[in-house]
mmCIF file of C-alpha atoms in Angstrom:
data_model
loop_
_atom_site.group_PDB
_atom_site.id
_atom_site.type_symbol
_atom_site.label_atom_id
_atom_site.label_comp_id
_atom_site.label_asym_id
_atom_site.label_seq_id
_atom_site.Cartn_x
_atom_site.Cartn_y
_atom_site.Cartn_z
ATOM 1 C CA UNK A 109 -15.081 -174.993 10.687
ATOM 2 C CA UNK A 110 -15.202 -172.449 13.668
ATOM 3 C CA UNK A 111 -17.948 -170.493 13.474
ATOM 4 C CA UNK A 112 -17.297 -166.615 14.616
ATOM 5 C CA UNK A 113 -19.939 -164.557 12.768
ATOM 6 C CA UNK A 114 -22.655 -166.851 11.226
ATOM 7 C CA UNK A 115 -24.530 -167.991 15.161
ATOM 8 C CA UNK A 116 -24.340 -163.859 15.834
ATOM 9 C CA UNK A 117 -25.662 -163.472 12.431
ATOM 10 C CA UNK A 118 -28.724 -165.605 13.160
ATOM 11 C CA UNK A 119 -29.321 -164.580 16.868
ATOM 12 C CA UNK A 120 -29.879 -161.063 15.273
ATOM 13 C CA UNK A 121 -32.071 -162.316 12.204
ATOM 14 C CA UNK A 122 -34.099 -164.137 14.920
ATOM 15 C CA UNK A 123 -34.527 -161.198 17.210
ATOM 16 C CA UNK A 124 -35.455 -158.806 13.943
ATOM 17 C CA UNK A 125 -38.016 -161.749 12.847
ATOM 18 C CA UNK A 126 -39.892 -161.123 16.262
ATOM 19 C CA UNK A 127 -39.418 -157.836 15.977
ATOM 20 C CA UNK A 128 -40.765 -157.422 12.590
ATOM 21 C CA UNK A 129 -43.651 -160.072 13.843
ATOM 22 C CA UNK A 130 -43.222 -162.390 10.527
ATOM 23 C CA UNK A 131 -45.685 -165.519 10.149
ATOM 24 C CA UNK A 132 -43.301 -168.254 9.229
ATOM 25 C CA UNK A 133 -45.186 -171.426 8.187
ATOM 26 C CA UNK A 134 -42.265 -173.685 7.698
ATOM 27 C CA UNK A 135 -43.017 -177.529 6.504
ATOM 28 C CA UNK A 136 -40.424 -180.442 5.649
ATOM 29 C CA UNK A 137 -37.550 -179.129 7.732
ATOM 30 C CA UNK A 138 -36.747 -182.691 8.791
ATOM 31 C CA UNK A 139 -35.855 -183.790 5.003
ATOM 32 C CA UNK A 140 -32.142 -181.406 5.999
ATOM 33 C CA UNK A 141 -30.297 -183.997 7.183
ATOM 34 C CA UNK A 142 -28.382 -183.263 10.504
ATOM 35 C CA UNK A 143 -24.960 -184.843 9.322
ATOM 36 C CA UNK A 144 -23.317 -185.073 6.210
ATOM 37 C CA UNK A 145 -22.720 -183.151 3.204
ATOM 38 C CA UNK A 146 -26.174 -181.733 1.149
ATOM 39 C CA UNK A 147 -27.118 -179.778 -1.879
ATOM 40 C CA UNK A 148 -30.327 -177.207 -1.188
ATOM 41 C CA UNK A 149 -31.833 -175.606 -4.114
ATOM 42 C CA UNK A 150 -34.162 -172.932 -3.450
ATOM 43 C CA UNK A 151 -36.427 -170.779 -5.654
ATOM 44 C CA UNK A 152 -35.311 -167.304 -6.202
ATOM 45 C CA UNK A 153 -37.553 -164.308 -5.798
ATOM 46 C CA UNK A 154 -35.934 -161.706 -3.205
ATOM 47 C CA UNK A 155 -32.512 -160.911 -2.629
ATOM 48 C CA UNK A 156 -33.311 -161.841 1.137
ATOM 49 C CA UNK A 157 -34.062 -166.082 -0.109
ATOM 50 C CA UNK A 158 -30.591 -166.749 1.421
ATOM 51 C CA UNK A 159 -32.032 -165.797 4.936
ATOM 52 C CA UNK A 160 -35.232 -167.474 4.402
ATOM 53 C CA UNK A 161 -33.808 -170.510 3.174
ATOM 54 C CA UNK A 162 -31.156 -170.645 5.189
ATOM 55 C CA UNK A 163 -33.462 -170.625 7.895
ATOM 56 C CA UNK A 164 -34.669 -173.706 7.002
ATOM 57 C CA UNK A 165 -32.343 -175.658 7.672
ATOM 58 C CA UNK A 166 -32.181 -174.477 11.081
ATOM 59 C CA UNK A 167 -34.348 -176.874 12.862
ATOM 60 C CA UNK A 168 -31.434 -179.670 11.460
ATOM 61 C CA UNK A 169 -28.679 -177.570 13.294
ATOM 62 C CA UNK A 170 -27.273 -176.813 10.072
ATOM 63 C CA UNK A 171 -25.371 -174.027 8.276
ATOM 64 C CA UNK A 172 -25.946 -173.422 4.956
ATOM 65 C CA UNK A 173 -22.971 -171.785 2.527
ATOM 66 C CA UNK A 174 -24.760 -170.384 -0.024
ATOM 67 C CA UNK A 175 -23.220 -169.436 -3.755
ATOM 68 C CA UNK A 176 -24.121 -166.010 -4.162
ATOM 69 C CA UNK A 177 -22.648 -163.796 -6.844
ATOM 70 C CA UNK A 178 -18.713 -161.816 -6.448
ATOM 71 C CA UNK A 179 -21.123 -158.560 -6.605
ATOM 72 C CA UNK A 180 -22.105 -159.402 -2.777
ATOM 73 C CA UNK A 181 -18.550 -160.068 -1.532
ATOM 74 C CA UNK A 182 -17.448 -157.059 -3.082
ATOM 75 C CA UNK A 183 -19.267 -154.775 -1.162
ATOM 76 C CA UNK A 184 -17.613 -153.001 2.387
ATOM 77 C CA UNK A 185 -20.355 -154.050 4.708
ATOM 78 C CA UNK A 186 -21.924 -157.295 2.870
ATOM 79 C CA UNK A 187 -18.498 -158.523 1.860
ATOM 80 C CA UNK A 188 -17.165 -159.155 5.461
ATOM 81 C CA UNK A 189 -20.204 -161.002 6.789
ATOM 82 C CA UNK A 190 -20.528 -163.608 3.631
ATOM 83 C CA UNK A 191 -17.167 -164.305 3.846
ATOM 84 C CA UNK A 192 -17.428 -165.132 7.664
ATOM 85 C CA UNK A 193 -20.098 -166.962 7.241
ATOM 86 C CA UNK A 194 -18.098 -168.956 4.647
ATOM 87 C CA UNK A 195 -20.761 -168.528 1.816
ATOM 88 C CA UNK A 196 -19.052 -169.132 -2.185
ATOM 89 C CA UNK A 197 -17.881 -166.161 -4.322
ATOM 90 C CA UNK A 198 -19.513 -166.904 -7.854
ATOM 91 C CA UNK A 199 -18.092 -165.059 -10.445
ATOM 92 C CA UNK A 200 -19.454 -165.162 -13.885
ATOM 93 C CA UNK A 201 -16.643 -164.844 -15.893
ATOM 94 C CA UNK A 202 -15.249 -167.983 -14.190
ATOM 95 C CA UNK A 203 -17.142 -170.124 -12.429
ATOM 96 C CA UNK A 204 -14.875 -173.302 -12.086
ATOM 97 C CA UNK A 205 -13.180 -172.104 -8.902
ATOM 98 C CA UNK A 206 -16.735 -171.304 -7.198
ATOM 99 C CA UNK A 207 -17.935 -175.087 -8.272
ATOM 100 C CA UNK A 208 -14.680 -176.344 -7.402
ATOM 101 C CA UNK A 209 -15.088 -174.538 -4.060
ATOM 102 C CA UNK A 210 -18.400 -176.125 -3.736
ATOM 103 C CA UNK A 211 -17.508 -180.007 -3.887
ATOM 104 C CA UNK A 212 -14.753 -179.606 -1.612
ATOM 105 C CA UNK A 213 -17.050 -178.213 1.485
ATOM 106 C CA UNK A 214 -19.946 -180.894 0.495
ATOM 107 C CA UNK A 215 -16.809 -183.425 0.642
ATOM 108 C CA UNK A 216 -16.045 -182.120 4.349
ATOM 109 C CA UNK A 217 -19.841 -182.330 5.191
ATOM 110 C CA UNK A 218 -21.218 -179.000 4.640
ATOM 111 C CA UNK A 219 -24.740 -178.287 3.228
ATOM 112 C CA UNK A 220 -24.098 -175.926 0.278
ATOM 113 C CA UNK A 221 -27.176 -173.243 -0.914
ATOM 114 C CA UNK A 222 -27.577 -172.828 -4.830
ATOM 115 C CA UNK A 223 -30.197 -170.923 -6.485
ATOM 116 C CA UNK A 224 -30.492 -172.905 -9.427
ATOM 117 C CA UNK A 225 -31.821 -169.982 -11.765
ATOM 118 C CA UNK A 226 -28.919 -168.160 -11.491
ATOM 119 C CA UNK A 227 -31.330 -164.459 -10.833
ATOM 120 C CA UNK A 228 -34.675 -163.615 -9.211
ATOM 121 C CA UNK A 229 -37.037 -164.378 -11.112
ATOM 122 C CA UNK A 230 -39.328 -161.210 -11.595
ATOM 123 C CA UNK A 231 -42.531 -163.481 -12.519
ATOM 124 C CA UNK A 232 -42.302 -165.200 -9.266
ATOM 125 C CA UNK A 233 -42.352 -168.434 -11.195
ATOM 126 C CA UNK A 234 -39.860 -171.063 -11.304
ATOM 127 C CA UNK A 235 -37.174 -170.033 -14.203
ATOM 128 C CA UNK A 236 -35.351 -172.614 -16.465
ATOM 129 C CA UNK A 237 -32.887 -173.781 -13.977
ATOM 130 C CA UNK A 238 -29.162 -174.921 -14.539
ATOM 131 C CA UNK A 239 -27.808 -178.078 -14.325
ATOM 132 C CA UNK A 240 -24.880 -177.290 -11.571
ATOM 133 C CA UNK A 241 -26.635 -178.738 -8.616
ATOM 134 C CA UNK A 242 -27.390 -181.891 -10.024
ATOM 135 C CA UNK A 243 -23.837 -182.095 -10.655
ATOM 136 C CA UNK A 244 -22.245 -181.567 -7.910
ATOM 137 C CA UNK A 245 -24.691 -183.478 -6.059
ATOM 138 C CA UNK A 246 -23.412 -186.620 -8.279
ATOM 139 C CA UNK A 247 -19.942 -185.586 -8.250
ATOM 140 C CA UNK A 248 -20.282 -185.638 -4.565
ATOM 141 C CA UNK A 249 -22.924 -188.376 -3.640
ATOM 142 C CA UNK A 250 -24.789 -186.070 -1.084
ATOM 143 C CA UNK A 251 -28.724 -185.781 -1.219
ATOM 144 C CA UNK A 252 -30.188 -182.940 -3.021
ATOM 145 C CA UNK A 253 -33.410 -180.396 -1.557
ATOM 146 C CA UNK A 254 -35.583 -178.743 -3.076
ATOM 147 C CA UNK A 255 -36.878 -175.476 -1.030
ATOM 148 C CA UNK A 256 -39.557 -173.247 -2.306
ATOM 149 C CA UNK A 257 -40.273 -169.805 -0.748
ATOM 150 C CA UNK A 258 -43.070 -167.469 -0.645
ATOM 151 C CA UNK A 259 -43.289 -163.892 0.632
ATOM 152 C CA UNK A 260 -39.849 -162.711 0.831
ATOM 153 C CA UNK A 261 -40.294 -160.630 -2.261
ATOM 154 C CA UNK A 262 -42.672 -158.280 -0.940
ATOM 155 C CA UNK A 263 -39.652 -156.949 1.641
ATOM 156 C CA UNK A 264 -36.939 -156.937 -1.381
ATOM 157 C CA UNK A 265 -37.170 -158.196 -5.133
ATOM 158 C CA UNK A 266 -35.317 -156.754 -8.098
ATOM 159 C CA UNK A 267 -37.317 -153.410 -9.762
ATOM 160 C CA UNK A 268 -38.707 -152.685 -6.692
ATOM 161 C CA UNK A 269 -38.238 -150.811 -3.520
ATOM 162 C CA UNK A 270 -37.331 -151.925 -0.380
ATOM 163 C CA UNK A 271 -40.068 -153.112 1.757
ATOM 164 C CA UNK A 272 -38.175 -153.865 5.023
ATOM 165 C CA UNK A 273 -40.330 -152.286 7.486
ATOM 166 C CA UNK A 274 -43.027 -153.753 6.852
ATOM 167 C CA UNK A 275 -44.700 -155.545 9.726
ATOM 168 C CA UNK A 276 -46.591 -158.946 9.955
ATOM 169 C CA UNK A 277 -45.114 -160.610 6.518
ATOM 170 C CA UNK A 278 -46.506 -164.090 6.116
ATOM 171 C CA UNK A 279 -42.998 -166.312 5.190
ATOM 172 C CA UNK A 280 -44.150 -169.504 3.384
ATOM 173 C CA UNK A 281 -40.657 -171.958 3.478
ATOM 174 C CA UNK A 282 -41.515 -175.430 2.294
ATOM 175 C CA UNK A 283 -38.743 -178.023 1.981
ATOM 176 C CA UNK A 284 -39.204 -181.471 -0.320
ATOM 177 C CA UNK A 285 -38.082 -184.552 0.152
ATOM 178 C CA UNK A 286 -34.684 -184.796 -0.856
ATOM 179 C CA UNK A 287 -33.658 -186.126 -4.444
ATOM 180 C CA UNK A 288 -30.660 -188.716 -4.686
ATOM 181 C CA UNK A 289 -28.703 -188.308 -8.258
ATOM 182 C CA UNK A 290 -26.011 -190.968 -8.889
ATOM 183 C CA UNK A 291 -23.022 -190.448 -10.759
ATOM 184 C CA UNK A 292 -23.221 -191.537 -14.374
ATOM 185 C CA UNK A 293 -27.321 -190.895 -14.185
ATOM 186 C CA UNK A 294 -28.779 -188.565 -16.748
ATOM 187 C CA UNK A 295 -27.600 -184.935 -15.449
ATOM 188 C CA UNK A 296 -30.940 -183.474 -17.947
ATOM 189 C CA UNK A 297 -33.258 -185.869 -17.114
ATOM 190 C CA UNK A 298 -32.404 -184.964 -13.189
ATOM 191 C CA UNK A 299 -32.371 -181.674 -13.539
ATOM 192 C CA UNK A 300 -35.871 -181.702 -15.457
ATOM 193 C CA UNK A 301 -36.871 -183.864 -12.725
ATOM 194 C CA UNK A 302 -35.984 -181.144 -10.417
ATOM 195 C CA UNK A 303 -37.322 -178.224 -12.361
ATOM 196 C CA UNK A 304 -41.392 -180.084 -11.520
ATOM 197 C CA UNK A 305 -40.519 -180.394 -7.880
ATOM 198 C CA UNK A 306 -39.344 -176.994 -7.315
ATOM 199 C CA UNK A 307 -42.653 -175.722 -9.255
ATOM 200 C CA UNK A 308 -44.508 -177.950 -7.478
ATOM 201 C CA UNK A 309 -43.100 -176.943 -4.630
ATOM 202 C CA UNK A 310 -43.158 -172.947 -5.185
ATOM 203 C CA UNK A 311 -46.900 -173.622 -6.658
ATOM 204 C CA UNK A 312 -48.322 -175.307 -3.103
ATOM 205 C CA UNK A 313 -46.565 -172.282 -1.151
ATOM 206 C CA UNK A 314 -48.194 -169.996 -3.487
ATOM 207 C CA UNK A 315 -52.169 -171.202 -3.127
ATOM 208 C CA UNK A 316 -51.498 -171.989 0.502
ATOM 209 C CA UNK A 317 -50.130 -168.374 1.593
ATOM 210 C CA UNK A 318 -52.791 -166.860 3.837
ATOM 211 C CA UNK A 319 -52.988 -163.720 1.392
ATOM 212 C CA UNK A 320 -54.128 -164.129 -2.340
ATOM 213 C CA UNK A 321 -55.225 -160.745 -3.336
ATOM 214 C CA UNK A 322 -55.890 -160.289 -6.778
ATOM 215 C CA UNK A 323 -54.049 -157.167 -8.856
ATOM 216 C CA UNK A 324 -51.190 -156.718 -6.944
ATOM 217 C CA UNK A 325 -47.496 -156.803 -8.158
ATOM 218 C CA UNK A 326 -45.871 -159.656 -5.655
ATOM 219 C CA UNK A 327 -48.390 -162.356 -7.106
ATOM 220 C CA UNK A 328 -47.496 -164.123 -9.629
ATOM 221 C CA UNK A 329 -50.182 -163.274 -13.531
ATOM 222 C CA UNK A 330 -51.383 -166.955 -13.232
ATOM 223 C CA UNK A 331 -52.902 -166.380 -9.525
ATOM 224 C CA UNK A 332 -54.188 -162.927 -10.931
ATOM 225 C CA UNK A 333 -51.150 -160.519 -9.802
ATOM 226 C CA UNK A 334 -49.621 -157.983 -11.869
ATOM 227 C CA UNK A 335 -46.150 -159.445 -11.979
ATOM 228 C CA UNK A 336 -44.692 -159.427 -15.343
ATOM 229 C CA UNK A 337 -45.811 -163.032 -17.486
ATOM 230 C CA UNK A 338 -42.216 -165.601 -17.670
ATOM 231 C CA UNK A 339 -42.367 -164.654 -21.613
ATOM 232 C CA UNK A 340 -41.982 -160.830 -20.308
ATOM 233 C CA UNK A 341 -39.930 -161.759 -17.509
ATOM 234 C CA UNK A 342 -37.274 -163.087 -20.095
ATOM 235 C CA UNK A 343 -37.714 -160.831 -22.371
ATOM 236 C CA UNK A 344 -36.589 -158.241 -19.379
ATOM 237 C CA UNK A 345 -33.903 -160.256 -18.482
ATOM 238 C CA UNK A 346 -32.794 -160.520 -21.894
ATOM 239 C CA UNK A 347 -32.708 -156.779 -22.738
ATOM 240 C CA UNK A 348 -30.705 -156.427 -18.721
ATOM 241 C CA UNK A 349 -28.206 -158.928 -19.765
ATOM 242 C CA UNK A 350 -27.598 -157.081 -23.445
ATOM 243 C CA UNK A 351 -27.442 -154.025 -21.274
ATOM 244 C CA UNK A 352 -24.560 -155.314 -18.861
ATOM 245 C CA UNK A 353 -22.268 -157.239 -22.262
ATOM 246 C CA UNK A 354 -22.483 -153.890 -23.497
ATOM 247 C CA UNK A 355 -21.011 -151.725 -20.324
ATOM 248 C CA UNK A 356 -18.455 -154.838 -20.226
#
C-alpha cells in the first residue's frame, strides 16, 4: 500500500509526544512481528488507545489499521485522516463488510487493530470482550497480540473532559506474547483465554505505573480510585445503549 498520510501522521504524534514530555515505558514490542499479517487487541480506555497502541508496533516498522467505529470516518477533519491511513469503517448495523474488510488486509500482510470490547470501558477494567479477533485470526492463520495500556485516559476517556494539555503523562504500553488460534479450535475457549491475558496484562501496567494515588477518578475502585465499579460501569453502558435504540 503507498503510504501518503499515515508516516506524516506519526512524525507529528512524535514531535507532540516530546512536546507534551510523555513518559512512555513501552515493554514486549518485539512480540509485533516485522512481516506478515497480525491481529493486535488492545484494551480500551481513551479514545486516544489507537495512537498509543499503534505506537507500539512502531519499533517492528509496522502500521497498524485499526477498526474504529463509522462515527470517526464520518466526521470532516477525522474522516480524511483514518481513511488515509487505511484504518476499517465499523458500522454497527452491519458489520460483515468491516470483518470482511479485515481478513482481506491480514491476507495481504497487514497488522489489523481491534478493540475487542467494542467501547471504553469507564471502570478502566478489562470488559467482556467479543469473539471477532479470535476469528479472524483463525480464519486468517496470523498470530494474535494482546496490548494493554495505561494512562491514556487521563488526556481523553468518555464522561470526561479533555485533558490534552497536560504535561509529563506517564504512558504505560505493554505488549504479550502473541497467541496462535487454529482454525477449527474452540473460538470461546480462545477468546476466554484471551480475556486473562489482556487482564493480566492491563493489571501489571496498572500496579507498575509510577503514579498510584488513591481517590482519584482515572484509577480503577480495586486500586482505590473513584472510577465507577464494572457492575456500575455496565449498568451505565446499559442505560447509554437504551438511550441511543431509542433516538434510532
Amino acid at each position: 500500500m503507498a503510504e501518503i498520510v499515515y508516516p506524516p501522521v506519526i512524525a507529528l504524534a512524535r514531535t507532540l509526544f516530546k512536546v507534551m514530555d510523555y513518559r512512555f515505558h513501552m515493554e514486549g514490542t518485539e512480540h509485533v512481528p516485522r512481516t506478515g499479517g497480525a491481529v493486535l487487541v488492545s484494551n480500551h480506555i481513551s479514545y486516544l488507545d489507537f495512537i498509543f497502541a499503534g505506537f507500539g508496533a512502531l519499533p517492528s516498522k509496522r502500521l497498524v489499521r485499526f477498526m474504529a467505529k463509522q462515527d470517526v470516518f464520518d466526521h470532516k477533519i477525522s474522516g480524511p485522516l483514518m481513511r488515509g491511513m487505511k484504518h476499517i469503517p465499523v458500522d454497527r448495523g452491519a458489520g460483515a463488510g468491516s470483518y470482511a474488510t479485515s481478513l482481506r488486509m491480514l491476507k495481504a500482510g497487514e497488522v489489523v487493530g481491534v478493540f475487542a470490547e467494542a467501547t471504553i470501558s469507564r471502570s478502566f477494567t478489562v470488559k467482556e470482550i467479543k469473539n471477532g479477533a479470535i476469528r479472524m485470526a483463525q480464519a486468517t492463520n496470523v498470530p494474535l497480540i494482546p496490548v494493554a495500556l495505561w494512562g491514556s485516559q487521563r488526556l481523553w476517556t468518555k464522561g470526561r473532559s479533555k485533558q490534552l494539555t497536560q504535561r509529563h503523562v506517564p504512558i504505560t504500553i505493554l505488549v504479550g506474547e502473541p497467541m496462535h488460534p487454529k482454525r477449527g479450535e474452540n473460538v470461546n475457549e480462545h477468546t476466554a483465554t484471551l480475556q486473562t491475558r489482556l487482564t493480566e496484562l492491563v493489571d501489571r501496567a496498572q500496579r507498575t505505573y509510577p503514579e498510584i494515588p488513591q481517590g482519584v477518578w482515572w484509577q480503577p475502585a480495586h486500586l482505590g480510585g473513584t472510577a465507577p465499579t464494572p457492575e456500575e460501569a455496565a449498568a451505565m453502558d446499559a442505560e447509554e445503549a437504551e438511550l441511543r435504540a431509542k433516538k434510532d
